[in-house]
């Protein structure tokens, strides 16, 4: 076997919305080519280091032809393609150019095994993207994360306050570990330390792991020192991070570039009217 393609096609009930959805999906997943994300999608461990380092380049490439856009994500000699087919279907194709990339021998009798692994890759990619698109949290789930609660056995689960720098750094780091291979105390601490730019002590990481577990956002993998995100944990981590990075930060700097000129002009108009109301009410600064 030199090249095997395994595809999955999802047809939209309302084709008029298909292009907008697929374009937004591709835009939101341009970083899917990161090694830590490809590690879960392809189900293969990527080794970092000098002696046993996993070779090849991992990246994402966008190809445009006429009005069509294709997202290509590369892993070793293989790749996943995503694009809009016939204006009404989301098409996902896993293209395996070397079966050994997935730990499968090249002979034809291993075709069933290779196809099974390729279908799993398509499914894991969809699962990863589905979570990123479905971030509307029910009020009880959000309240459970943001407020202090008690576990079923009566232990206190401290709140994860939205906007708290340490909490935002912690959940931002968890977004990088959205894979089945999990993370350890050491790897999570390293990621959190990079994000806020301040020291992150051992007692802090131990406390944070405890409250994440009591909130049901992570769980320990049996007989290991490795943790994995639960489905609720992944949703809440992505919700916190997306709202903070894609909504609040741009809105707080909406009066300066790169915000659109129309928005900056509108904000200046609002400021002028508010200042006029203050002046008429004689609430301005004393002369």
Short mmCIF file of C-alpha atoms in Angstrom, two decimals:
data_model
loop_
_atom_site.label_atom_id
_atom_site.label_comp_id
_atom_site.label_asym_id
_atom_site.label_seq_id
_atom_site.Cartn_x
_atom_site.Cartn_y
_atom_site.Cartn_z
CA UNK A 1 0.00 0.00 0.00
CA UNK A 2 1.43 3.37 -1.07
CA UNK A 3 -1.56 5.67 -0.59
CA UNK A 4 -4.88 5.07 1.14
CA UNK A 5 -7.65 7.67 1.42
CA UNK A 6 -10.45 7.29 3.95
CA UNK A 7 -13.17 9.92 3.88
CA UNK A 8 -16.24 11.04 5.78
CA UNK A 9 -18.88 13.34 4.31
CA UNK A 10 -21.45 15.29 6.34
CA UNK A 11 -24.26 16.76 4.22
CA UNK A 12 -26.05 19.90 5.44
CA UNK A 13 -29.85 20.06 5.57
CA UNK A 14 -29.66 23.75 4.60
CA UNK A 15 -26.90 24.12 1.95
CA UNK A 16 -27.25 27.92 1.96
CA UNK A 17 -25.54 27.94 5.38
CA UNK A 18 -22.86 25.38 4.50
CA UNK A 19 -20.17 27.71 3.16
CA UNK A 20 -20.37 30.12 6.08
CA UNK A 21 -20.14 27.27 8.58
CA UNK A 22 -17.24 25.49 6.87
CA UNK A 23 -15.29 28.75 6.42
CA UNK A 24 -15.73 29.53 10.13
CA UNK A 25 -14.75 25.97 11.07
CA UNK A 26 -11.54 26.20 9.04
CA UNK A 27 -10.70 29.62 10.49
CA UNK A 28 -11.17 28.36 14.05
CA UNK A 29 -8.94 25.34 13.48
CA UNK A 30 -5.91 26.78 11.71
CA UNK A 31 -3.81 25.68 14.71
CA UNK A 32 -4.83 22.03 14.39
CA UNK A 33 -1.35 21.35 12.98
CA UNK A 34 0.32 21.79 16.37
CA UNK A 35 2.15 18.65 17.52
CA UNK A 36 0.11 18.36 20.75
CA UNK A 37 -3.14 18.39 18.76
CA UNK A 38 -1.92 16.02 16.05
CA UNK A 39 -0.80 13.66 18.79
CA UNK A 40 -4.41 12.94 19.72
CA UNK A 41 -5.92 13.14 16.24
CA UNK A 42 -3.50 10.58 14.82
CA UNK A 43 -3.31 8.62 18.08
CA UNK A 44 0.50 8.55 17.95
CA UNK A 45 2.90 9.91 20.52
CA UNK A 46 5.15 12.70 19.25
CA UNK A 47 8.53 12.49 20.95
CA UNK A 48 10.52 15.63 21.71
CA UNK A 49 14.24 15.38 22.31
CA UNK A 50 17.58 14.91 20.58
CA UNK A 51 17.92 11.10 20.46
CA UNK A 52 14.41 9.82 19.67
CA UNK A 53 12.81 12.97 18.31
CA UNK A 54 9.85 12.37 15.99
CA UNK A 55 10.93 13.52 12.56
CA UNK A 56 9.02 15.40 9.84
CA UNK A 57 7.20 18.74 9.92
CA UNK A 58 3.79 19.20 11.57
CA UNK A 59 1.79 22.11 10.22
CA UNK A 60 -1.41 23.40 8.68
CA UNK A 61 -1.70 24.69 5.12
CA UNK A 62 -4.67 26.47 3.56
CA UNK A 63 -5.19 26.07 -0.20
CA UNK A 64 -7.60 28.31 -2.09
CA UNK A 65 -8.87 27.60 -5.60
CA UNK A 66 -11.54 29.84 -7.09
CA UNK A 67 -14.05 30.13 -4.24
CA UNK A 68 -13.07 26.86 -2.53
CA UNK A 69 -10.89 26.58 0.56
CA UNK A 70 -9.11 23.39 1.67
CA UNK A 71 -7.45 22.93 5.05
CA UNK A 72 -4.53 20.48 4.96
CA UNK A 73 -3.01 19.23 8.22
CA UNK A 74 0.23 17.26 7.90
CA UNK A 75 1.62 14.47 10.07
CA UNK A 76 4.85 12.81 8.88
CA UNK A 77 4.04 11.51 5.35
CA UNK A 78 0.28 11.73 5.83
CA UNK A 79 -2.36 14.46 6.06
CA UNK A 80 -6.02 15.29 6.71
CA UNK A 81 -7.98 17.42 4.24
CA UNK A 82 -11.13 19.37 5.02
CA UNK A 83 -13.20 21.25 2.46
CA UNK A 84 -16.71 22.04 1.28
CA UNK A 85 -17.88 19.56 -1.35
CA UNK A 86 -20.45 20.53 -3.99
CA UNK A 87 -21.48 23.52 -1.89
CA UNK A 88 -23.44 21.41 0.60
CA UNK A 89 -21.21 18.92 2.43
CA UNK A 90 -18.27 18.99 4.83
CA UNK A 91 -15.71 16.53 3.50
CA UNK A 92 -12.92 15.09 5.65
CA UNK A 93 -10.27 12.89 4.05
CA UNK A 94 -7.39 11.16 5.80
CA UNK A 95 -4.65 10.45 3.27
CA UNK A 96 -2.04 7.91 4.41
CA UNK A 97 1.05 7.88 2.19
CA UNK A 98 3.00 5.63 4.51
CA UNK A 99 1.09 3.06 6.64
CA UNK A 100 4.00 2.92 9.07
CA UNK A 101 3.03 6.45 10.19
CA UNK A 102 0.19 4.73 12.07
CA UNK A 103 2.16 1.64 13.07
CA UNK A 104 0.66 -0.53 10.30
CA UNK A 105 2.60 -2.75 7.91
CA UNK A 106 2.50 -1.95 4.19
CA UNK A 107 1.16 -5.24 2.83
CA UNK A 108 -2.40 -5.37 1.50
CA UNK A 109 -3.62 -7.84 4.13
CA UNK A 110 -3.35 -4.98 6.67
CA UNK A 111 -5.80 -2.78 4.75
CA UNK A 112 -8.68 -3.35 7.21
CA UNK A 113 -6.51 -2.31 10.15
CA UNK A 114 -5.32 0.80 8.32
CA UNK A 115 -8.85 1.81 7.33
CA UNK A 116 -10.05 1.34 10.91
CA UNK A 117 -7.30 3.63 12.21
CA UNK A 118 -8.01 6.18 9.48
CA UNK A 119 -11.71 6.29 10.38
CA UNK A 120 -10.74 6.83 14.01
CA UNK A 121 -8.60 9.80 12.92
CA UNK A 122 -11.57 11.34 11.08
CA UNK A 123 -13.75 10.83 14.16
CA UNK A 124 -11.23 12.34 16.59
CA UNK A 125 -10.80 15.39 14.36
CA UNK A 126 -14.57 15.91 14.30
CA UNK A 127 -14.82 15.42 18.06
CA UNK A 128 -12.10 18.02 18.65
CA UNK A 129 -13.79 20.53 16.34
CA UNK A 130 -17.29 19.81 17.67
CA UNK A 131 -16.25 20.76 21.20
CA UNK A 132 -14.74 24.01 19.94
CA UNK A 133 -17.97 24.93 18.12
CA UNK A 134 -20.40 23.95 20.87
CA UNK A 135 -19.33 26.24 23.70
CA UNK A 136 -22.71 27.40 24.99
CA UNK A 137 -22.68 26.26 28.60
CA UNK A 138 -25.82 25.59 30.57
CA UNK A 139 -26.11 27.85 33.60
CA UNK A 140 -25.59 25.02 36.17
CA UNK A 141 -22.33 23.94 34.49
CA UNK A 142 -20.99 27.49 34.43
CA UNK A 143 -22.07 28.15 38.01
CA UNK A 144 -20.43 24.94 39.20
CA UNK A 145 -17.12 26.13 37.75
CA UNK A 146 -17.29 29.74 38.91
CA UNK A 147 -18.64 29.21 42.42
CA UNK A 148 -17.41 27.31 45.45
CA UNK A 149 -19.23 23.97 45.68
CA UNK A 150 -19.18 20.70 47.63
CA UNK A 151 -18.43 17.28 46.18
CA UNK A 152 -20.72 14.30 46.78
CA UNK A 153 -18.56 13.21 49.73
CA UNK A 154 -18.71 16.69 51.28
CA UNK A 155 -15.30 18.05 50.27
CA UNK A 156 -15.04 21.71 49.28
CA UNK A 157 -14.32 22.47 45.61
CA UNK A 158 -12.95 26.06 45.38
CA UNK A 159 -14.22 28.32 42.62
CA UNK A 160 -12.49 28.93 39.30
CA UNK A 161 -13.13 32.67 38.98
CA UNK A 162 -13.40 33.89 35.40
CA UNK A 163 -10.86 36.66 34.79
CA UNK A 164 -8.50 35.65 37.58
CA UNK A 165 -5.04 35.67 35.91
CA UNK A 166 -3.98 32.35 37.39
CA UNK A 167 -7.26 30.63 36.50
CA UNK A 168 -7.13 31.97 32.94
CA UNK A 169 -3.55 30.78 32.55
CA UNK A 170 -4.45 27.38 34.01
CA UNK A 171 -7.44 26.81 31.71
CA UNK A 172 -5.55 28.23 28.74
CA UNK A 173 -2.84 25.63 29.38
CA UNK A 174 -5.47 22.88 29.62
CA UNK A 175 -6.62 23.77 26.09
CA UNK A 176 -3.18 22.68 24.90
CA UNK A 177 -3.68 19.26 26.47
CA UNK A 178 -6.95 18.35 24.74
CA UNK A 179 -5.80 14.84 23.96
CA UNK A 180 -6.23 11.29 25.15
CA UNK A 181 -2.59 11.01 26.18
CA UNK A 182 -3.16 13.32 29.14
CA UNK A 183 -0.76 15.51 31.11
CA UNK A 184 1.27 15.37 34.30
CA UNK A 185 1.85 17.75 37.18
CA UNK A 186 5.19 18.69 35.64
CA UNK A 187 3.95 19.29 32.07
CA UNK A 188 0.95 21.37 33.20
CA UNK A 189 3.10 23.46 35.52
CA UNK A 190 5.51 24.20 32.66
CA UNK A 191 2.68 25.39 30.40
CA UNK A 192 1.05 27.56 33.07
CA UNK A 193 4.41 29.13 33.98
CA UNK A 194 4.86 30.26 30.36
CA UNK A 195 1.44 31.87 30.00
CA UNK A 196 1.26 34.45 32.81
CA UNK A 197 5.00 35.09 32.95
CA UNK A 198 5.14 34.71 36.75
CA UNK A 199 6.49 31.90 38.95
CA UNK A 200 4.10 29.00 39.46
CA UNK A 201 5.04 27.10 42.59
CA UNK A 202 4.60 23.41 43.37
CA UNK A 203 2.05 24.06 46.11
CA UNK A 204 -0.02 26.09 43.63
CA UNK A 205 -0.10 23.36 40.99
CA UNK A 206 -1.05 20.77 43.62
CA UNK A 207 -3.90 22.98 44.84
CA UNK A 208 -5.10 23.66 41.28
CA UNK A 209 -5.07 19.98 40.33
CA UNK A 210 -7.12 19.23 43.43
CA UNK A 211 -9.82 21.79 42.66
CA UNK A 212 -9.94 20.79 38.98
CA UNK A 213 -10.51 17.18 40.00
CA UNK A 214 -13.18 18.10 42.57
CA UNK A 215 -14.96 20.18 39.94
CA UNK A 216 -15.00 17.14 37.66
CA UNK A 217 -12.88 18.87 35.01
CA UNK A 218 -10.00 16.39 35.11
CA UNK A 219 -9.56 12.79 36.20
CA UNK A 220 -6.50 10.70 37.00
CA UNK A 221 -5.71 7.88 34.59
CA UNK A 222 -5.65 4.66 36.69
CA UNK A 223 -2.25 3.42 37.86
CA UNK A 224 -0.44 6.50 36.52
CA UNK A 225 0.49 10.02 37.57
CA UNK A 226 -1.18 11.34 34.44
CA UNK A 227 -4.43 13.29 34.24
CA UNK A 228 -6.94 13.65 31.41
CA UNK A 229 -9.54 16.32 30.70
CA UNK A 230 -13.18 15.29 31.05
CA UNK A 231 -15.72 16.43 28.46
CA UNK A 232 -16.93 19.15 30.88
CA UNK A 233 -13.33 20.16 31.51
CA UNK A 234 -12.61 20.61 27.82
CA UNK A 235 -15.77 22.65 27.24
CA UNK A 236 -15.19 24.95 30.21
CA UNK A 237 -11.49 25.44 29.40
CA UNK A 238 -12.31 26.38 25.81
CA UNK A 239 -15.22 28.59 26.89
CA UNK A 240 -13.08 30.58 29.35
CA UNK A 241 -10.20 30.91 26.90
CA UNK A 242 -12.26 31.84 23.82
CA UNK A 243 -14.41 34.41 25.63
CA UNK A 244 -11.33 36.00 27.19
CA UNK A 245 -9.04 35.98 24.14
CA UNK A 246 -11.51 36.48 21.29
CA UNK A 247 -14.15 38.68 22.90
CA UNK A 248 -13.06 40.60 25.99
CA UNK A 249 -9.52 41.53 24.93
CA UNK A 250 -10.60 42.80 21.46
CA UNK A 251 -13.52 44.72 23.00
CA UNK A 252 -11.26 46.38 25.59
CA UNK A 253 -9.05 47.72 22.78
CA UNK A 254 -11.87 48.45 20.33
CA UNK A 255 -11.00 52.17 20.25
CA UNK A 256 -7.61 51.61 18.63
CA UNK A 257 -6.11 49.64 15.72
CA UNK A 258 -6.53 46.94 14.55
CA UNK A 259 -10.22 47.44 15.43
CA UNK A 260 -12.28 48.50 12.36
CA UNK A 261 -12.41 52.24 11.67
CA UNK A 262 -16.22 52.17 11.79
CA UNK A 263 -16.16 50.75 15.32
CA UNK A 264 -13.59 53.30 16.52
CA UNK A 265 -15.63 56.17 15.06
CA UNK A 266 -18.80 54.84 16.69
CA UNK A 267 -17.09 54.61 20.09
CA UNK A 268 -15.81 58.19 19.78
CA UNK A 269 -19.36 59.33 19.02
CA UNK A 270 -20.66 57.52 22.10
CA UNK A 271 -17.90 59.08 24.25
CA UNK A 272 -18.85 62.55 22.98
CA UNK A 273 -22.53 62.08 23.83
CA UNK A 274 -21.74 60.68 27.29
CA UNK A 275 -19.45 63.62 28.03
CA UNK A 276 -22.19 66.02 26.91
CA UNK A 277 -24.65 64.41 29.33
CA UNK A 278 -22.09 64.73 32.14
CA UNK A 279 -21.51 68.39 31.34
CA UNK A 280 -25.25 69.18 31.26
CA UNK A 281 -25.70 67.45 34.62
CA UNK A 282 -22.75 69.51 35.97
CA UNK A 283 -21.00 66.33 37.08
CA UNK A 284 -17.73 67.07 35.37
CA UNK A 285 -14.44 67.83 37.07
CA UNK A 286 -14.33 71.00 39.16
CA UNK A 287 -12.55 73.90 37.39
#
